[in-house]
Short mmCIF file of N, CA and C in Angstrom, two decimals:
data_model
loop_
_atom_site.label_atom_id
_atom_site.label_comp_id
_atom_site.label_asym_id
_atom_site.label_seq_id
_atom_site.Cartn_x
_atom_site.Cartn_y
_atom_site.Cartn_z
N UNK A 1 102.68 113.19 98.43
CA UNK A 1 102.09 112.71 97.19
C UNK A 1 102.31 113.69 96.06
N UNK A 2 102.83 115.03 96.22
CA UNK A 2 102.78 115.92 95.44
C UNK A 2 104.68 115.99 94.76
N UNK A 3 105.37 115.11 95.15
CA UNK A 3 106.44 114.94 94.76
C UNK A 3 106.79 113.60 93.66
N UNK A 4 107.94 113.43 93.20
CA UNK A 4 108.36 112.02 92.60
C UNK A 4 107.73 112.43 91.35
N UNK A 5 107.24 111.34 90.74
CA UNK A 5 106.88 110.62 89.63
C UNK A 5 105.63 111.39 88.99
N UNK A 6 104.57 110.96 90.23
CA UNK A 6 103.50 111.39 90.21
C UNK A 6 103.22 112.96 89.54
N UNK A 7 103.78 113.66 90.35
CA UNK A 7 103.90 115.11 89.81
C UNK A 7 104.62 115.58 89.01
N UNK A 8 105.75 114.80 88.49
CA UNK A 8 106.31 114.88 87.03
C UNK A 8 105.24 114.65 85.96
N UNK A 9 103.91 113.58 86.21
CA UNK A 9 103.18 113.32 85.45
C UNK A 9 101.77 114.03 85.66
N UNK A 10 101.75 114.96 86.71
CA UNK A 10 100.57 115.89 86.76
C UNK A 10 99.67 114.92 87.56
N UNK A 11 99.49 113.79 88.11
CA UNK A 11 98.87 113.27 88.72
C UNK A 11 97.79 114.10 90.30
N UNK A 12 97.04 114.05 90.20
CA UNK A 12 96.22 115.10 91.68
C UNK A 12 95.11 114.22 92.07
N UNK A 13 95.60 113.92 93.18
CA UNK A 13 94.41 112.93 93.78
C UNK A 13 93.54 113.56 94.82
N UNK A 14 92.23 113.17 93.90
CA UNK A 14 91.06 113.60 94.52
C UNK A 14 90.66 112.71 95.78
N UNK A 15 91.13 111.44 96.32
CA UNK A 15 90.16 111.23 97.56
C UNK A 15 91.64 110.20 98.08
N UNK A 16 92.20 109.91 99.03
CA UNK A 16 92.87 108.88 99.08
C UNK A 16 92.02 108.55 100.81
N UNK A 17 92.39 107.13 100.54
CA UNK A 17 91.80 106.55 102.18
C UNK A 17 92.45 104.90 101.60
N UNK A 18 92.42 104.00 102.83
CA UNK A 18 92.82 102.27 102.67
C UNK A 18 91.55 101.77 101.78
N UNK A 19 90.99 102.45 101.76
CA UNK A 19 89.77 101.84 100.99
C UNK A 19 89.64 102.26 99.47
N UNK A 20 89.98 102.86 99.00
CA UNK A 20 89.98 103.95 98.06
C UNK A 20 90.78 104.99 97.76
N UNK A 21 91.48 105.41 96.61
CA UNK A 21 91.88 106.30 96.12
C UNK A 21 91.54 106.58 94.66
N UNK A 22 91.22 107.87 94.23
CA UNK A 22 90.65 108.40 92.97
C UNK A 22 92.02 109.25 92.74
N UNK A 23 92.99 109.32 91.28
CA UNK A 23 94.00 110.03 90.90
C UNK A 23 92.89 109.99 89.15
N UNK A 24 93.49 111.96 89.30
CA UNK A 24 92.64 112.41 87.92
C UNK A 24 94.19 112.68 87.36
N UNK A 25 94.01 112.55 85.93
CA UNK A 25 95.15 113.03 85.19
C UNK A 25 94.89 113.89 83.89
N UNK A 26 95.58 114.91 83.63
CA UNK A 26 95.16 115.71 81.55
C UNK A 26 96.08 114.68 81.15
N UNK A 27 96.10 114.38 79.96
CA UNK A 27 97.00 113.83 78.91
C UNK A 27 97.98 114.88 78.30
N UNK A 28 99.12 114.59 78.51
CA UNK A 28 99.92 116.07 77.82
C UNK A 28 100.86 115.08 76.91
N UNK A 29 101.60 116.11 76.12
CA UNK A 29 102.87 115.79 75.11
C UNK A 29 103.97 114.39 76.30
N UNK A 30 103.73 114.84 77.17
CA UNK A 30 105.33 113.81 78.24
C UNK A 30 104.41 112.63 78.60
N UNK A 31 103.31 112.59 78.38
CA UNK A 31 102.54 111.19 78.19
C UNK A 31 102.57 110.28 77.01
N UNK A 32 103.13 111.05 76.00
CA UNK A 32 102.79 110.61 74.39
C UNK A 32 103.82 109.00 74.35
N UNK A 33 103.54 107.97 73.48
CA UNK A 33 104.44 107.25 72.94
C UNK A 33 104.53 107.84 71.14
N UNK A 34 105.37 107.64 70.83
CA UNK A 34 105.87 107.97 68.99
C UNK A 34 104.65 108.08 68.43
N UNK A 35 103.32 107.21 69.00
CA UNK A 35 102.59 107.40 67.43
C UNK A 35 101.00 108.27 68.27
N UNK A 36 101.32 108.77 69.23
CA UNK A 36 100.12 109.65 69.51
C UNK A 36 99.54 109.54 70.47
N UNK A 37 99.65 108.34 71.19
CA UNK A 37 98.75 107.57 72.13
C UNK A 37 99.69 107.57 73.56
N UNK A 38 98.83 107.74 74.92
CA UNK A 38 99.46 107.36 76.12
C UNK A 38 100.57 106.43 75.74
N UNK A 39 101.44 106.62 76.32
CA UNK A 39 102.54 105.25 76.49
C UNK A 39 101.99 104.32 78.08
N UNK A 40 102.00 103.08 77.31
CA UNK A 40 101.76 101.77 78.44
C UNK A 40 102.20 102.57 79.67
N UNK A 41 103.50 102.59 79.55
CA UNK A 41 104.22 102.86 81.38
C UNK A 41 103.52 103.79 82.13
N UNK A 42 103.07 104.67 81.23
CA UNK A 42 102.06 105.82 82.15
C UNK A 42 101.13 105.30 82.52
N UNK A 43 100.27 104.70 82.40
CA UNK A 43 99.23 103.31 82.53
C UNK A 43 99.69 103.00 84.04
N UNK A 44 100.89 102.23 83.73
CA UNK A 44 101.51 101.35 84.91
C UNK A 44 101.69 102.52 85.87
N UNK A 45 102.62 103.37 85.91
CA UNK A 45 102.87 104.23 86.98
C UNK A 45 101.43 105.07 87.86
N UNK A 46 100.19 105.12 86.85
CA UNK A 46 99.44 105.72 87.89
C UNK A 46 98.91 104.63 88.69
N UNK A 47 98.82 103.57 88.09
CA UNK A 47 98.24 101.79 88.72
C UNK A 47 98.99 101.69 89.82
N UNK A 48 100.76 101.83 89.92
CA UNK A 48 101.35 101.16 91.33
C UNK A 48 101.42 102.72 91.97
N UNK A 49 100.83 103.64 91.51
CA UNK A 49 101.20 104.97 92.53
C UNK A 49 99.64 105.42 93.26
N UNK A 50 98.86 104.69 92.72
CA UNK A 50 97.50 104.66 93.62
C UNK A 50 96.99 103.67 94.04
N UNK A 51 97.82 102.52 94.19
CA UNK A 51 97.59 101.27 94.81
C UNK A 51 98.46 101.27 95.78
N UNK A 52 99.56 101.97 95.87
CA UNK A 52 100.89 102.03 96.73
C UNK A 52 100.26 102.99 97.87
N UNK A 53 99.72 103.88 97.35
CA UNK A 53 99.13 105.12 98.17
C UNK A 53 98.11 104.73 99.46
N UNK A 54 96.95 103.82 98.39
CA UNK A 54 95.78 103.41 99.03
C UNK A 54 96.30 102.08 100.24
N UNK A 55 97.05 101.42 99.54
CA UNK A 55 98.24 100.34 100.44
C UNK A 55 98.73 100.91 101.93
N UNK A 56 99.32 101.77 101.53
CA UNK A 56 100.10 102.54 102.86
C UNK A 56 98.82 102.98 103.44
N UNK A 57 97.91 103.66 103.16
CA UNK A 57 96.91 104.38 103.97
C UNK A 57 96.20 103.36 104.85
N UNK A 58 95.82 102.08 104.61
CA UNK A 58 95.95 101.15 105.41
C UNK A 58 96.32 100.46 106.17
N UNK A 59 98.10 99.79 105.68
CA UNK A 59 98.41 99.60 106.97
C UNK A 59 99.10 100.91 107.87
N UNK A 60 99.25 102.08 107.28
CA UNK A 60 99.44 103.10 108.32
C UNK A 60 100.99 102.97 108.55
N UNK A 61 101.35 102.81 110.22
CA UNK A 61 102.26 103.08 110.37
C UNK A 61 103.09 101.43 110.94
N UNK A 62 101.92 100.59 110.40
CA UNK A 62 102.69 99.09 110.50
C UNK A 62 103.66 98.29 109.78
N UNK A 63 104.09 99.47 108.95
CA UNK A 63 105.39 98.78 107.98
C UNK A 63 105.07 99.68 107.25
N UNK A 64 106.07 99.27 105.59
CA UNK A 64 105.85 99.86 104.51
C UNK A 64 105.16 98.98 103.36
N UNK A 65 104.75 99.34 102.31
CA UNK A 65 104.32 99.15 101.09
C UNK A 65 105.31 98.97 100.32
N UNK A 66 105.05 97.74 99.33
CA UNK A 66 106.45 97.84 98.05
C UNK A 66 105.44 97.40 97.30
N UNK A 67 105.58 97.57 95.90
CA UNK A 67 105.01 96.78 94.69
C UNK A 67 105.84 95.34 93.80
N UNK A 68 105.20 94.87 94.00
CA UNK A 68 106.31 93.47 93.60
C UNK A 68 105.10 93.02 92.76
N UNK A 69 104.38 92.98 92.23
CA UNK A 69 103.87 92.95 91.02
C UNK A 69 102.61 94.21 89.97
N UNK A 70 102.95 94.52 89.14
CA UNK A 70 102.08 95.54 88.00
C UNK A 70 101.66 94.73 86.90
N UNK A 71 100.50 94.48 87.02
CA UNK A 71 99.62 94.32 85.82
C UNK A 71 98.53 94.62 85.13
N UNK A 72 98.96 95.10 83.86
CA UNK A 72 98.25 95.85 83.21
C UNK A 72 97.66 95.97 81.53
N UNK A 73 96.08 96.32 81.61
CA UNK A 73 95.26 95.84 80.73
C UNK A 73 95.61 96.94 79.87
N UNK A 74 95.51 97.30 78.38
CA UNK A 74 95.38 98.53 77.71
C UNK A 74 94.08 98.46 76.98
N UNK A 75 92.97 99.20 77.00
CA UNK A 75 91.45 98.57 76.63
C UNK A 75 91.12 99.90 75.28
N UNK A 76 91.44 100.91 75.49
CA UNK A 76 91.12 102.03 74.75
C UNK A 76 92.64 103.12 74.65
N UNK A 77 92.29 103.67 73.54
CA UNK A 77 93.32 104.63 73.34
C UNK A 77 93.09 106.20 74.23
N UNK A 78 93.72 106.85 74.34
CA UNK A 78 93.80 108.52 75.18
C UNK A 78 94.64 109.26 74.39
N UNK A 79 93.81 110.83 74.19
CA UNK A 79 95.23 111.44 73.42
C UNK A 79 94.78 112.59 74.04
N UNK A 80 95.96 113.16 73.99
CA UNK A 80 96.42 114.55 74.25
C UNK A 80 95.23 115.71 74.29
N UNK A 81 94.72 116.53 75.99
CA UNK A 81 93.84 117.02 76.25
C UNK A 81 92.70 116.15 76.80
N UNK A 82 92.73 114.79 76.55
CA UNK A 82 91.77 113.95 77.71
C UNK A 82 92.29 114.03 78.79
N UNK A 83 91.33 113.93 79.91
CA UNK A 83 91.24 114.25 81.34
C UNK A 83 90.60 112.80 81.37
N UNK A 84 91.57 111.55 82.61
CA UNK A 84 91.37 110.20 82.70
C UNK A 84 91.08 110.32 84.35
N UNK A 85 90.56 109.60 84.60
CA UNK A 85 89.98 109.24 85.90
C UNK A 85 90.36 107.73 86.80
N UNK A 86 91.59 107.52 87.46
CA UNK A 86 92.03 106.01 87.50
C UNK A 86 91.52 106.24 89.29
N UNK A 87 90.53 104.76 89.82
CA UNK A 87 90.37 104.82 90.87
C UNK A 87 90.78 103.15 91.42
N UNK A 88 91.49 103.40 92.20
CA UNK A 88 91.86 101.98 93.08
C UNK A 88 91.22 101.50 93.98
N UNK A 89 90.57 100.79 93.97
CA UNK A 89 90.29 99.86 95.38
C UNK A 89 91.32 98.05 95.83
N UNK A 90 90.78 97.93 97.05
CA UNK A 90 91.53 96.75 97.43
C UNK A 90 90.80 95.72 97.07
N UNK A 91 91.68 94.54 96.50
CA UNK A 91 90.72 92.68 96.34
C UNK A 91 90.86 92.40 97.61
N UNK A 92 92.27 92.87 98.26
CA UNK A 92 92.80 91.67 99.23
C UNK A 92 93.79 92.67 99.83
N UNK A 93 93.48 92.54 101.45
CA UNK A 93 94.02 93.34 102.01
C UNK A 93 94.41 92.20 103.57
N UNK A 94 95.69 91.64 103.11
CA UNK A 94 96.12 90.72 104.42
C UNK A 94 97.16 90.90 105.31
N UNK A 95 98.09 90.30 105.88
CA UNK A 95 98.98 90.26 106.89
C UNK A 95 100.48 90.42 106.41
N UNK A 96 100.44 90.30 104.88
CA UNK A 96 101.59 90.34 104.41
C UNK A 96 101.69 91.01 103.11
N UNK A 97 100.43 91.02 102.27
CA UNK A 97 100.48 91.14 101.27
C UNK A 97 98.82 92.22 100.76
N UNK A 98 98.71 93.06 99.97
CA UNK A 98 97.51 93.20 99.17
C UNK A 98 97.65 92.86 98.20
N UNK A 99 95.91 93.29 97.29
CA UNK A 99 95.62 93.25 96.16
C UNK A 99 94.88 94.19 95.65
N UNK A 100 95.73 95.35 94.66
CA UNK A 100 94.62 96.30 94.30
C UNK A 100 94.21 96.10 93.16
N UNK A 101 93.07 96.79 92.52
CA UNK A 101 92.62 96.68 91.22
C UNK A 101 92.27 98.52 90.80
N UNK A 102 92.78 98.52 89.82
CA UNK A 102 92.72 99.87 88.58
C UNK A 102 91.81 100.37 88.14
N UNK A 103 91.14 100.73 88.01
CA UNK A 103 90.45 101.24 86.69
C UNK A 103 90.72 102.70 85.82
N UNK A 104 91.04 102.77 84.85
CA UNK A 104 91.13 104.02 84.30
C UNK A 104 90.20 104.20 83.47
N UNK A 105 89.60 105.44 83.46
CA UNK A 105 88.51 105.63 82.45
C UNK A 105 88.25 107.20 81.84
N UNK A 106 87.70 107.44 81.02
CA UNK A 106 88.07 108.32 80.51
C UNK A 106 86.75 109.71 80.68
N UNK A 107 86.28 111.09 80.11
CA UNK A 107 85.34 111.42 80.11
C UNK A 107 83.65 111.16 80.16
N UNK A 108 83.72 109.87 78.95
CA UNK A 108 82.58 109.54 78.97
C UNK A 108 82.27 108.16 79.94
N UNK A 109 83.59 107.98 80.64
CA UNK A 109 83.08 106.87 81.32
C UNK A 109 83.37 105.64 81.22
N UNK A 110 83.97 105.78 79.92
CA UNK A 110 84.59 104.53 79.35
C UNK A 110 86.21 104.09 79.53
N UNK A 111 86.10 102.65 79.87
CA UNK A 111 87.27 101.88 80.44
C UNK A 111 88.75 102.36 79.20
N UNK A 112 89.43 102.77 79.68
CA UNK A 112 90.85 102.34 79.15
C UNK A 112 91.78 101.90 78.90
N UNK A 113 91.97 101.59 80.94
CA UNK A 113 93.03 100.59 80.84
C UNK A 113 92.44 99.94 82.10
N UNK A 114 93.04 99.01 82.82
CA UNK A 114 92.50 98.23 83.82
C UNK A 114 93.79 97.54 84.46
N UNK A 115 93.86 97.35 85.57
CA UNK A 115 95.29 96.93 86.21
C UNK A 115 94.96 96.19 87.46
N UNK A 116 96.06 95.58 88.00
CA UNK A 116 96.42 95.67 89.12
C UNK A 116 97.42 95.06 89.81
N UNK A 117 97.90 95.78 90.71
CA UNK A 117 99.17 95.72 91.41
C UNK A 117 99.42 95.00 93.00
N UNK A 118 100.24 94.32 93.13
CA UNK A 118 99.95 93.60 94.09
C UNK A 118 101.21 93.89 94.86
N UNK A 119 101.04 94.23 96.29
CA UNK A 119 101.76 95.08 97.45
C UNK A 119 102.47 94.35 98.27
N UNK A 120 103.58 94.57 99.05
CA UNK A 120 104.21 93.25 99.91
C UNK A 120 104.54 94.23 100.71
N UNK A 121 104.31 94.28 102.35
CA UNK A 121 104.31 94.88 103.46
C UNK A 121 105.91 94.44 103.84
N UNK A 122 106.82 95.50 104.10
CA UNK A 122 107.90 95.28 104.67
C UNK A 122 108.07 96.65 105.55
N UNK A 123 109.08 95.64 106.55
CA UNK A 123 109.46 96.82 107.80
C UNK A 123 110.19 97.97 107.35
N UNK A 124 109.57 99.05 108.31
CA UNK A 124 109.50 100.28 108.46
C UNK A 124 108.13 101.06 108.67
N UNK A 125 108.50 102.28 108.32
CA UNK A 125 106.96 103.01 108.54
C UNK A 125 107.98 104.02 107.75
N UNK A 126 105.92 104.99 106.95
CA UNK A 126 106.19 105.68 106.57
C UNK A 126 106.66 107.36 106.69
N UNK A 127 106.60 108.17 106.14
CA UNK A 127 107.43 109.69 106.44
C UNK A 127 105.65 110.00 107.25
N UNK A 128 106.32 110.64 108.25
CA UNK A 128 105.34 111.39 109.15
C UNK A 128 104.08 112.49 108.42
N UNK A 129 105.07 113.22 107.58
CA UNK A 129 104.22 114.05 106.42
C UNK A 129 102.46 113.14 105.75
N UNK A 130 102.93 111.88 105.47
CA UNK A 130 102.26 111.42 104.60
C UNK A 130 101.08 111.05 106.09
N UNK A 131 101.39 109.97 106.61
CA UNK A 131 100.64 110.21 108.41
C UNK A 131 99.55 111.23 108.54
N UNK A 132 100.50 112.52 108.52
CA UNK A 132 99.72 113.86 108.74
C UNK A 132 98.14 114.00 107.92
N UNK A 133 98.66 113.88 106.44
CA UNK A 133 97.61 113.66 104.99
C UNK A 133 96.58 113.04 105.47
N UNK A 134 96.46 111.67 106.12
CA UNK A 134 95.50 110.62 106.02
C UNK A 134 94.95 111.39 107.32
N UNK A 135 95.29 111.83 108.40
CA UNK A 135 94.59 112.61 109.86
C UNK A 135 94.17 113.94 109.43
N UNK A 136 94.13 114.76 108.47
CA UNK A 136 93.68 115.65 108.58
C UNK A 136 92.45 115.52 107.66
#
């Protein structure tokens, strides 16, 4: 989890399990769009990278996780030096498919953005490393 995307964007997740995952983020300059504000995609990328996370931690080692759909609310603005709080839980957790839901929110508590991403289980399993994460 400490590689890819995620950690290009400073992402550090405080709790992951199939039930739940909490990813805290600072707002820096490589978050910015032109006029000051988070850019949308950063939005999106912490939405399918803690729904993807919380996804896999569930079904484990019964396939893999893909995201085949991101959707996403923008409710409030974030700038540079806010510390955001995005926590995922599952709607729908079935035989082929989930459903997570987003929330991002900010210091005081208040909503920002709101999402959610919906998961499609395909064969394989994941890297042993990540395995290890969820058992210890």
């Amino acid at each position: 989890m400490d590689s890819g995307l995620g950690n290009a964007l400073g992402f550090a997740y405080e709790g992951v399990s199939g039930d739940r995952v909490v990813v805290t983020w600072t707002v820096g300059p490589q978050h910015l769009q032109p006029f000051g504000i988070v850019h949308g995609g950063v939005h999106c990328a912490v939405n399918e990278s803690a729904a993807s996370i919380g996804g896999q931690a569930w079904l484990r080692d019964q396939g893999l996780v893909v995201g085949v759909n991101n959707n996403t609310d923008f409710l409030r603005q974030a700038r540079t030096g806010e510390t955001l709080r995005s926590v995922a839980t599952p709607i729908h957790q079935g035989r082929t498919t989930q459903l997570w839901a987003i929330e991002t929110t900010n210091a005081e508590g208040k909503l920002v953005s709101r999402g959610q991403v919906r998961l499609a289980h395909i064969p394989g399993s994941p890297p042993q490393e990540f395995l290890a994460l969820l058992d210890a």
